[in-house]
CSV table of C-alpha atoms in Angstrom, one decimal:
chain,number,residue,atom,x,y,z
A,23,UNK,CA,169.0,163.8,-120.1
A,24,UNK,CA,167.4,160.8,-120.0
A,25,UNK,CA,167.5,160.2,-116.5
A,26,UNK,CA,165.3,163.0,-115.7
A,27,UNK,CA,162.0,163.0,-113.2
A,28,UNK,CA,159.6,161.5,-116.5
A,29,UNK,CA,156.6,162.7,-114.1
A,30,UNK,CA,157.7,166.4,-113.8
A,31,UNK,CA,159.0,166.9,-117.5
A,32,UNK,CA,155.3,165.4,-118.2
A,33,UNK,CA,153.7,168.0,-115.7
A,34,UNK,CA,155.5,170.3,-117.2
A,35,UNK,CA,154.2,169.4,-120.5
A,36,UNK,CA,150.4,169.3,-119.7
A,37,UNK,CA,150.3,172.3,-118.0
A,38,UNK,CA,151.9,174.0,-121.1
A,39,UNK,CA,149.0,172.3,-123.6
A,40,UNK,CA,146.6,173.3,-121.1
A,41,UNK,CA,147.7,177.1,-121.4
A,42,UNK,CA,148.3,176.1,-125.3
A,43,UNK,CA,144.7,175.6,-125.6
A,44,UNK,CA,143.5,179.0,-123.8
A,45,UNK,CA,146.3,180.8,-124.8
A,46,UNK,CA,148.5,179.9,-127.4
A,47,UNK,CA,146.3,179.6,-130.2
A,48,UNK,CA,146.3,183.2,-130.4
A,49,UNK,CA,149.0,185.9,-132.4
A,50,UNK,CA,153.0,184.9,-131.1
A,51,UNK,CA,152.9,188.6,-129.6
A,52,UNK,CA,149.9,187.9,-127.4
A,53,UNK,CA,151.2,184.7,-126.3
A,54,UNK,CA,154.5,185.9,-125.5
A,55,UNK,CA,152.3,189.0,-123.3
A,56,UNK,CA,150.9,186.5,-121.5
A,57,UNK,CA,153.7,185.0,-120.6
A,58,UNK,CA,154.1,187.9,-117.6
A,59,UNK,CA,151.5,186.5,-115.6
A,60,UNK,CA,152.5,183.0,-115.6
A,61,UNK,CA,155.0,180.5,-114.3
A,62,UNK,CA,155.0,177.6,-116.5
A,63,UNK,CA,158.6,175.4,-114.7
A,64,UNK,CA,157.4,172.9,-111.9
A,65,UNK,CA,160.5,172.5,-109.4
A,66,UNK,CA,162.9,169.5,-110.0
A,67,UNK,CA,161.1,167.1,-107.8
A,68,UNK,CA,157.5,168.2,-109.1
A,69,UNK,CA,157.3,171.2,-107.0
A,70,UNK,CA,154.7,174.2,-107.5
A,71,UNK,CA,156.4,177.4,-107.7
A,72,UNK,CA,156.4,179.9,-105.4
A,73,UNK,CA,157.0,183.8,-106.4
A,74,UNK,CA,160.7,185.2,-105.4
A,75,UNK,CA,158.2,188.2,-104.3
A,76,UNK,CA,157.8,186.3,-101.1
A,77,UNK,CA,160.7,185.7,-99.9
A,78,UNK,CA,161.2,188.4,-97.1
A,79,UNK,CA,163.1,188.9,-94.2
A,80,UNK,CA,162.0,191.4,-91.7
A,81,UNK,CA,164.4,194.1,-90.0
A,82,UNK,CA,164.2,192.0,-87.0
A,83,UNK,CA,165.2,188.5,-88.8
A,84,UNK,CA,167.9,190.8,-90.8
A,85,UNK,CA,170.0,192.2,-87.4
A,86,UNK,CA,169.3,188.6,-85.9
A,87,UNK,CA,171.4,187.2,-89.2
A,88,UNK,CA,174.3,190.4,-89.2
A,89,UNK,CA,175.1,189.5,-85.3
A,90,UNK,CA,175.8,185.7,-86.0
A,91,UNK,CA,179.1,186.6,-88.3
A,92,UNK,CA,178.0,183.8,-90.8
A,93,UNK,CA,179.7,183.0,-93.8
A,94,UNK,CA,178.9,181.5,-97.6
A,95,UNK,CA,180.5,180.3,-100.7
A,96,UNK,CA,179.3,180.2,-104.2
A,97,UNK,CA,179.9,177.0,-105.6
A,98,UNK,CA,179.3,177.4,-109.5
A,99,UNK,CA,178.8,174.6,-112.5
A,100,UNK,CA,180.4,177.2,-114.9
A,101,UNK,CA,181.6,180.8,-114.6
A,102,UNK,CA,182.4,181.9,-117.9
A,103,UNK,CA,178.5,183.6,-119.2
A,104,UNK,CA,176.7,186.6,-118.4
A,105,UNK,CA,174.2,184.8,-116.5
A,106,UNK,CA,177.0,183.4,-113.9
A,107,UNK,CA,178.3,186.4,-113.3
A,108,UNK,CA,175.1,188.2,-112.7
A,109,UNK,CA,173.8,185.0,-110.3
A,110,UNK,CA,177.3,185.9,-108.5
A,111,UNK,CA,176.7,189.8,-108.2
A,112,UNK,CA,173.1,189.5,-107.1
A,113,UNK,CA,174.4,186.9,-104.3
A,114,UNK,CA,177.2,189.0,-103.5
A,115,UNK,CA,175.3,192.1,-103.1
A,116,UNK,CA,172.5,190.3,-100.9
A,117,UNK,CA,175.2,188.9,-98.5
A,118,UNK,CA,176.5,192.2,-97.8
A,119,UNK,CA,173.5,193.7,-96.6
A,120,UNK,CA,173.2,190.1,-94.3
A,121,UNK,CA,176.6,190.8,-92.9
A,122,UNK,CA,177.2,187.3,-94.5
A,123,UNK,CA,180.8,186.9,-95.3
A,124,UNK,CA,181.8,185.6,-98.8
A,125,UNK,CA,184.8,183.3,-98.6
A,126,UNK,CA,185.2,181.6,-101.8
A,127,UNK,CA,183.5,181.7,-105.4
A,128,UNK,CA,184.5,178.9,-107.2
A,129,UNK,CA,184.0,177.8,-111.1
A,130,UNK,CA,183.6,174.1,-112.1
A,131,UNK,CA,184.1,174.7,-115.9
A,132,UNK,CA,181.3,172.2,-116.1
A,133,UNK,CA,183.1,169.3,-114.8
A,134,UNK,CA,181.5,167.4,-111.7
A,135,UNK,CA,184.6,166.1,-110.4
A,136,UNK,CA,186.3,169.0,-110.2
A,137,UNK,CA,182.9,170.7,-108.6
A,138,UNK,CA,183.3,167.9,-105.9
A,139,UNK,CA,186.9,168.8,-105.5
A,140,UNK,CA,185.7,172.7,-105.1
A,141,UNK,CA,182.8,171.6,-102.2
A,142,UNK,CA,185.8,169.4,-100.5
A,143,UNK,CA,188.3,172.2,-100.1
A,144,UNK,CA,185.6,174.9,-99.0
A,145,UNK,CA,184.2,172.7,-96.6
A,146,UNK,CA,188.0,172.8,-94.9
A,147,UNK,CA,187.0,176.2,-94.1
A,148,UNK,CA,184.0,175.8,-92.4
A,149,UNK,CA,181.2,177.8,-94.0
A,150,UNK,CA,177.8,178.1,-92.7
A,151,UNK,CA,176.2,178.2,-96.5
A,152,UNK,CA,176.8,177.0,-99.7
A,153,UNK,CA,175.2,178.3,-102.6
A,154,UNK,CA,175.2,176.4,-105.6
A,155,UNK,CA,174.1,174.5,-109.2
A,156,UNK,CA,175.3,170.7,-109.1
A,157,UNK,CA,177.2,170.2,-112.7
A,158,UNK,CA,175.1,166.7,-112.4
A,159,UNK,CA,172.8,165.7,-109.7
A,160,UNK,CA,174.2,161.9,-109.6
A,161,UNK,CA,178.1,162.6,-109.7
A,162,UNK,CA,177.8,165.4,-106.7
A,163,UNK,CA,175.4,164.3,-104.2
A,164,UNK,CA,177.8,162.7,-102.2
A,165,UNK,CA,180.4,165.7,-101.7
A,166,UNK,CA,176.8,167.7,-101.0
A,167,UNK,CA,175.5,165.2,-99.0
A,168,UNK,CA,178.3,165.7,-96.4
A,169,UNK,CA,178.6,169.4,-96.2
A,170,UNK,CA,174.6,168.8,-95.2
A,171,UNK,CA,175.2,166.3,-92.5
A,172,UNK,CA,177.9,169.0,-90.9
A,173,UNK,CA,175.4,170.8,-91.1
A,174,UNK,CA,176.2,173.7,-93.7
A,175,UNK,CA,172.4,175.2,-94.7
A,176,UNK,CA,172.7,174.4,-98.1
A,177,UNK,CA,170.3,176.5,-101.4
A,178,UNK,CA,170.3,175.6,-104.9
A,179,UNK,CA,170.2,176.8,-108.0
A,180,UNK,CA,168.2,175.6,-110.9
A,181,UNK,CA,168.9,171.7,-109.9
A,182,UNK,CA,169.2,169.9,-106.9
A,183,UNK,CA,171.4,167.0,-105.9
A,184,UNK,CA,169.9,163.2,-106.5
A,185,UNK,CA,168.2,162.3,-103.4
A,186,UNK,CA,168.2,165.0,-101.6
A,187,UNK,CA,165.0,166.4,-99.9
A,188,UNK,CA,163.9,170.2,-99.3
A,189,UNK,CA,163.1,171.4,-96.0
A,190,UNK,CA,165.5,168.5,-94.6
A,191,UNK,CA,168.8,168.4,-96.9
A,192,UNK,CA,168.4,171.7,-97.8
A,193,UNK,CA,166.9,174.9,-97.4
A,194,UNK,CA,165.3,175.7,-101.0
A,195,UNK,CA,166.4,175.8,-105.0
A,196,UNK,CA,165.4,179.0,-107.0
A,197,UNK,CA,165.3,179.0,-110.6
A,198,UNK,CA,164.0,181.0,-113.6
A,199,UNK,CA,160.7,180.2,-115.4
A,200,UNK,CA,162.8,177.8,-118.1
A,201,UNK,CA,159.9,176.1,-119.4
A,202,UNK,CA,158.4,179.7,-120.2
A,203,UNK,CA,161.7,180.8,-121.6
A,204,UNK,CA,161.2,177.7,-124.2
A,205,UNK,CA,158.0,178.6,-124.4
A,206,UNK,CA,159.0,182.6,-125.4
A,207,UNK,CA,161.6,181.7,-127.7
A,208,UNK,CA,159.2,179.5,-129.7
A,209,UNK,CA,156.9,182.3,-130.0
A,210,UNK,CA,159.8,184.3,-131.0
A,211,UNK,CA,161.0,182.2,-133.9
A,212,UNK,CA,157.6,181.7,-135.1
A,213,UNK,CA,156.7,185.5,-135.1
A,214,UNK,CA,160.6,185.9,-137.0
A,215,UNK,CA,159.0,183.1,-139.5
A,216,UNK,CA,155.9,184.8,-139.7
A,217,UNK,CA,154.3,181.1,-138.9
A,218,UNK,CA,156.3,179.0,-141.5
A,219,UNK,CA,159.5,177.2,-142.2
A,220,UNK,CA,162.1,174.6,-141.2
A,221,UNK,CA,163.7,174.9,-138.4
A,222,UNK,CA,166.7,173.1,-136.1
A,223,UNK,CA,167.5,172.2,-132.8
A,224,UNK,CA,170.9,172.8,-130.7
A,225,UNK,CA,170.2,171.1,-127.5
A,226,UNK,CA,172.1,170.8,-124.5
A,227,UNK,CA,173.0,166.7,-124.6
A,228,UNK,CA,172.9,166.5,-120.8
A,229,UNK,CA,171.1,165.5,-117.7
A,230,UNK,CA,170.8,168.7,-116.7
A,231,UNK,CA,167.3,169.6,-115.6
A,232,UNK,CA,166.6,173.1,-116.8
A,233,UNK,CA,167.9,173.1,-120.3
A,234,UNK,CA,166.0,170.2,-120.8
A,235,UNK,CA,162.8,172.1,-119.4
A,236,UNK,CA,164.0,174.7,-122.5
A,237,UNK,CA,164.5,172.0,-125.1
A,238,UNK,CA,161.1,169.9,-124.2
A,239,UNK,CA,158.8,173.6,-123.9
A,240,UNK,CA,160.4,175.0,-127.7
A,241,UNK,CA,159.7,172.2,-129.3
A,242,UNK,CA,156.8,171.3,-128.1
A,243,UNK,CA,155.4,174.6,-128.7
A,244,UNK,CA,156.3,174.8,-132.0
A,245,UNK,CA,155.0,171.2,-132.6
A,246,UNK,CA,151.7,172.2,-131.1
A,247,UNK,CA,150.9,175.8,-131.7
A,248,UNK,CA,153.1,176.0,-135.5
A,249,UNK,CA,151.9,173.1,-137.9
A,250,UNK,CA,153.8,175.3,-140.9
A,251,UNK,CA,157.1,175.2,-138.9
A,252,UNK,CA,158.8,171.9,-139.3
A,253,UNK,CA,161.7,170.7,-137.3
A,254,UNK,CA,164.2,169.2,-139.4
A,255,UNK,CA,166.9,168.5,-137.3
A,256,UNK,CA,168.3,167.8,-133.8
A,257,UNK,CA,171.6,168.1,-132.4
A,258,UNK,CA,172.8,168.1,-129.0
A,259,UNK,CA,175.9,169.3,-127.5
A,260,UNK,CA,178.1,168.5,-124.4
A,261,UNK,CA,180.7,171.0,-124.4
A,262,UNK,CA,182.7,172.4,-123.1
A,263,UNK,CA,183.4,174.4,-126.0
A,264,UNK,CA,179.5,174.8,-126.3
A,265,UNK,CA,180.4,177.6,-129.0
A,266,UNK,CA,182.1,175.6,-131.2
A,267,UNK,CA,179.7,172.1,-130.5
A,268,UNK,CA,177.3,174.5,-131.6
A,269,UNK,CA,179.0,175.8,-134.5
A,270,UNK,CA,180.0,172.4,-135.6
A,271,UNK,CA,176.2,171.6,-135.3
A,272,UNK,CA,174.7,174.4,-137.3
A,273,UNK,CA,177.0,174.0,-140.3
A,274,UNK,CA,175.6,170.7,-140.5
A,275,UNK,CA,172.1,171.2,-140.4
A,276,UNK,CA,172.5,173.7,-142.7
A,277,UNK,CA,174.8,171.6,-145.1
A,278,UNK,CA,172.1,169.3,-144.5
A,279,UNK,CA,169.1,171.4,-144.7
A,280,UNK,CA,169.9,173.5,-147.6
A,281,UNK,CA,165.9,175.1,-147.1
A,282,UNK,CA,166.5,175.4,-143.4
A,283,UNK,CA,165.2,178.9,-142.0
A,284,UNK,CA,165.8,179.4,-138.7
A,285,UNK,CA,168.0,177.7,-135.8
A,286,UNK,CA,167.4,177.5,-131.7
A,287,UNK,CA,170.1,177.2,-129.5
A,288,UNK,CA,169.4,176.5,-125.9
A,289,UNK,CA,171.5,179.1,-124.4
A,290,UNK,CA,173.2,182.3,-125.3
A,291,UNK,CA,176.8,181.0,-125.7
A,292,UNK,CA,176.1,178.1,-128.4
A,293,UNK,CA,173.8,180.6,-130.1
A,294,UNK,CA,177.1,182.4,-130.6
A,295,UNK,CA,178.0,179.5,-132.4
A,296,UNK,CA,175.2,179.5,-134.1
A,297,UNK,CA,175.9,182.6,-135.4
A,298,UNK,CA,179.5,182.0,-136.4
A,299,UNK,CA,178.1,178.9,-138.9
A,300,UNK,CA,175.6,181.3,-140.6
A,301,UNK,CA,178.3,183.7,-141.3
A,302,UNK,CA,180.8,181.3,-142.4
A,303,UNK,CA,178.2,179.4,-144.8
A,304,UNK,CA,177.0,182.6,-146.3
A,305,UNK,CA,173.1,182.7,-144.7
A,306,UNK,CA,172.9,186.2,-143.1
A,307,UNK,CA,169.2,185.3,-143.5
A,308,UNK,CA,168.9,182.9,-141.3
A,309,UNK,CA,166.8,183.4,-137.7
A,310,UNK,CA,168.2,182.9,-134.3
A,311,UNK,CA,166.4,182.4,-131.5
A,312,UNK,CA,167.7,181.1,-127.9
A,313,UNK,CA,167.6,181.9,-124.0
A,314,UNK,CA,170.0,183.9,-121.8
A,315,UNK,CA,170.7,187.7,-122.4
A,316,UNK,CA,174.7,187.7,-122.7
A,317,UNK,CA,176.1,190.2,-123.9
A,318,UNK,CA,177.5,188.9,-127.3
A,319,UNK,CA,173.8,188.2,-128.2
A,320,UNK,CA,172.3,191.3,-127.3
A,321,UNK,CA,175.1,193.0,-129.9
A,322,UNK,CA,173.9,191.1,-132.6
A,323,UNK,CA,170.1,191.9,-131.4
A,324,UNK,CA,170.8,195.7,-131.5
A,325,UNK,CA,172.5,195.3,-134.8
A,326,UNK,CA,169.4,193.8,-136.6
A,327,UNK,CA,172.1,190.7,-136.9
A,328,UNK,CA,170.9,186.4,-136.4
A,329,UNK,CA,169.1,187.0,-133.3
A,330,UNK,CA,165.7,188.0,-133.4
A,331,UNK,CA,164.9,187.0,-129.8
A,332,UNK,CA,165.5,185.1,-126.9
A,333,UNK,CA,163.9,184.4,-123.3
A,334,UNK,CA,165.8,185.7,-120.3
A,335,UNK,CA,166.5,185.1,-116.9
A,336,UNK,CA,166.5,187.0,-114.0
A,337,UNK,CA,169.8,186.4,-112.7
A,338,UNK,CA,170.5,189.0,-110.5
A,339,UNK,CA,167.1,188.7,-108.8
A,340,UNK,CA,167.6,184.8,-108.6
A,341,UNK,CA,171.0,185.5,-106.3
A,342,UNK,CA,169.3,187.7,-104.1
A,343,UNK,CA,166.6,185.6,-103.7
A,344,UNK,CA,169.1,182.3,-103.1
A,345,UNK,CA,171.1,184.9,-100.7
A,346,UNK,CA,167.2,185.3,-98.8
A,347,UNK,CA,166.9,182.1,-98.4
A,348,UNK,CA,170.3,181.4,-96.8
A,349,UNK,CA,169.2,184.0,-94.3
A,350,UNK,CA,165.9,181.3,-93.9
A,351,UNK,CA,168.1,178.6,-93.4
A,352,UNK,CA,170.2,180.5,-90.5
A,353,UNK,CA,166.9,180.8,-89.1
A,354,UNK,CA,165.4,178.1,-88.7
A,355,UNK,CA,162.4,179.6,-90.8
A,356,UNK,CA,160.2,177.6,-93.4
A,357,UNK,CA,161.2,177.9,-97.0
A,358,UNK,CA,159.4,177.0,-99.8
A,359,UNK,CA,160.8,174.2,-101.8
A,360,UNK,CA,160.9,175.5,-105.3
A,361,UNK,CA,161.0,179.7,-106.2
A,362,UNK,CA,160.7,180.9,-109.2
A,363,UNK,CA,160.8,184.2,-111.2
A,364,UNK,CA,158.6,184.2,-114.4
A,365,UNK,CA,160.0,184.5,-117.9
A,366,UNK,CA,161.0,187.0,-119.9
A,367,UNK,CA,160.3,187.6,-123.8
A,368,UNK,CA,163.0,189.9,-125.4
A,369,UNK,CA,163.4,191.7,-128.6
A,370,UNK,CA,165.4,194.5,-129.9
A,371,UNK,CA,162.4,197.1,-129.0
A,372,UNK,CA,162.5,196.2,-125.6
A,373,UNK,CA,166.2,195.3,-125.2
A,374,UNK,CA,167.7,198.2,-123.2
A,375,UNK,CA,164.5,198.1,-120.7
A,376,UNK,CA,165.3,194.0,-120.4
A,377,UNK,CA,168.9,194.3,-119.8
A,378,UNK,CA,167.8,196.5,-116.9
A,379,UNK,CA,166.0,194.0,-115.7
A,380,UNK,CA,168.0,191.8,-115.6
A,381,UNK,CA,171.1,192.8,-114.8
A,382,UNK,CA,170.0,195.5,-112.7
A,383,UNK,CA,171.9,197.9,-114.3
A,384,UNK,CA,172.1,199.9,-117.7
A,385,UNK,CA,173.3,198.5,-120.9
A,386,UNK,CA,177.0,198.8,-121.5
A,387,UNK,CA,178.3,201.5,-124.2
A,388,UNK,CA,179.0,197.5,-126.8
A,389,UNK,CA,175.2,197.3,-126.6
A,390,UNK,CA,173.9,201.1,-126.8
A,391,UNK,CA,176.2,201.9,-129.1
A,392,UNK,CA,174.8,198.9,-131.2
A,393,UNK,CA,171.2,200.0,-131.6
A,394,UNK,CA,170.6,201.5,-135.3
């Protein structure tokens, strides 16, 4: 995590005390309100964001795309989460209407060398694009860098190779507002608190751009916005068993924190090991907060259980969008650098409406049949 961009995690963090300062100082629920009209994540290289809203392709530049027989594969860090799955379906569904063949849809389990070995054996079969989320920026440019210089039009998601350069390596990188998402699930744990306690921190121990945009924007709003909240530890975890890292971790802080009132975990699957600690060390008080709206989380949501919020993503709309800008890179047409669709604050009131939202469809039966 170290080896980030310092400039854009610090332009990151002024422009969040610059909307503390107008914003924040106000009740959690009207920060977290606020949060709709506002993109907070700069792109990976320092980029301003652009809304997905833009990206359009005419019924012209659509028929020009469906006569050129193209085809794509989805080259993912990690498979095996909601949020994957979703990316996957809204790409899938976008391609469709392209005429874009998919030929392959491959799952890294979060290991770079065997992402490189997935980008090696698809590139036998000649695709025209390659959607995908490097597992680290450093350990897969290389096997990106070649499928750019044969010329496969190449979008990202979240995180982009190291050294690579938009508008010439490749066509654009989409991502979720993840600094907001930090930002909402702050404001989530605070309004749980009701402005007071001791918290800690499961972080993603990884240098891995957008969970690090998650970790930096929680704490940060906590540390500026909650002077009552303190932060009494920090733990990262590497995975791949990120649910039981972060089970491991929580039974420690709380063995360790024996006052400790609430917990963060960066994304939905080590909250799940999150929860598993509290229940096994007896604290069905303790309060959850995280990011990502699996399904596993959303249960315990509707059941009044650990989780008393969590910012979400957009996946769905993010594959669409990447599947968009494929169609821009077929094209020839300008793309912005960095898209991005804005945060999204979710609690158990609006938790049916969000899963909508983000998954464009209804909430499964688990979930409905949760609510009480």
């Amino acid at each position: 995590m170290g080896h980030l961009k310092t400039s854009t995690l610090l332009s990151a963090a002024l422009l969040a005390s610059t909307i503390t300062g107008a914003v924040f100082a106000q009740s959690p629920d009207e920060a977290l309100a606020a949060l709709a009209n506002q993109t907070l994540s700069t792109g990976p290289g320092g980029e301003s964001p652009v809304s997905a809203s833009e990206i359009v392709l005419t019924d012209d530049e659509l028929a020009e795309i469906k006569a050129m027989g193209a085809t794509a594969a989805i080259v993912m860090h990690y498979g095996g989460d909601d949020w994957s799955q979703a990316q996957i379906n809204g790409l899938q569904t976008q391609f469709e209407a392209m005429g874009i063949e998919v030929i392959a849809t491959t799952d890294a389990g979060f290991n770079s060398a065997k992402q490189v070995s997935d980008i090696e054996t698809i590139m036998a079969q000649n695709p025209d694009i390659i959607v995908s989320i490097p597992t680290d920026p450093t350990a897969t440019a290389s096997a990106y860098r070649q499928a750019a210089e044969a010329g496969v039009k190449l979008v990202f998601m979240d995180n982009v190779p190291a050294g690579f350069t938009a508008g010439t390596d490749y066509v654009s990188v989409v991502s979720a507002d993840n600094y907001g998402n930090g930002v909402a699930s702050a404001h989530l744990m605070a309004k749980a608190l009701n402005g007071e306690g001791q918290i800690g921190i499961v972080y993603h121990a990884a240098d891995f751009f957008v969970t690090r945009q998650r970790f930096d924007a929680f704490k940060a709003t906590i540390e500026q916005n909650y002077p009552d909240i303190e932060i009494v530890a920090e733990q990262g975890i590497g995975g791949p068993d990120f649910t039981g890292d972060a089970d491991r971790a929580a039974s420690a802080m709380m063995v360790g924190n024996a006052d400790i009132d609430g917990i963060w975990a960066v994304w939905d699957v080590p909250a799940e090991g999150v929860i598993a600690a509290a229940r096994a060390n007896g604290r069905d008080d303790l309060v959850i907060t995280t990011i990502d709206l699996g399904e596993n989380v959303a249960i315990d949501m509707a059941r009044g259980g650990f989780i008393k919020g969590l910012g979400a993503q957009r996946p769905f709309d993010q594959g669409v969008t990447e599947a968009k800008l494929a169609g821009f890179g077929l094209l020839g047409k300008d793309a912005p650098p960095y898209v991005a669709l804005p945060a999204l604050p979710v609690e158990k009131d609006n938790l049916l409406d969000a899963w909508q939202t983000v998954y464009s469809t209804e909430a499964p039966a688990t979930i409905r049949d949760s609510m009480n």
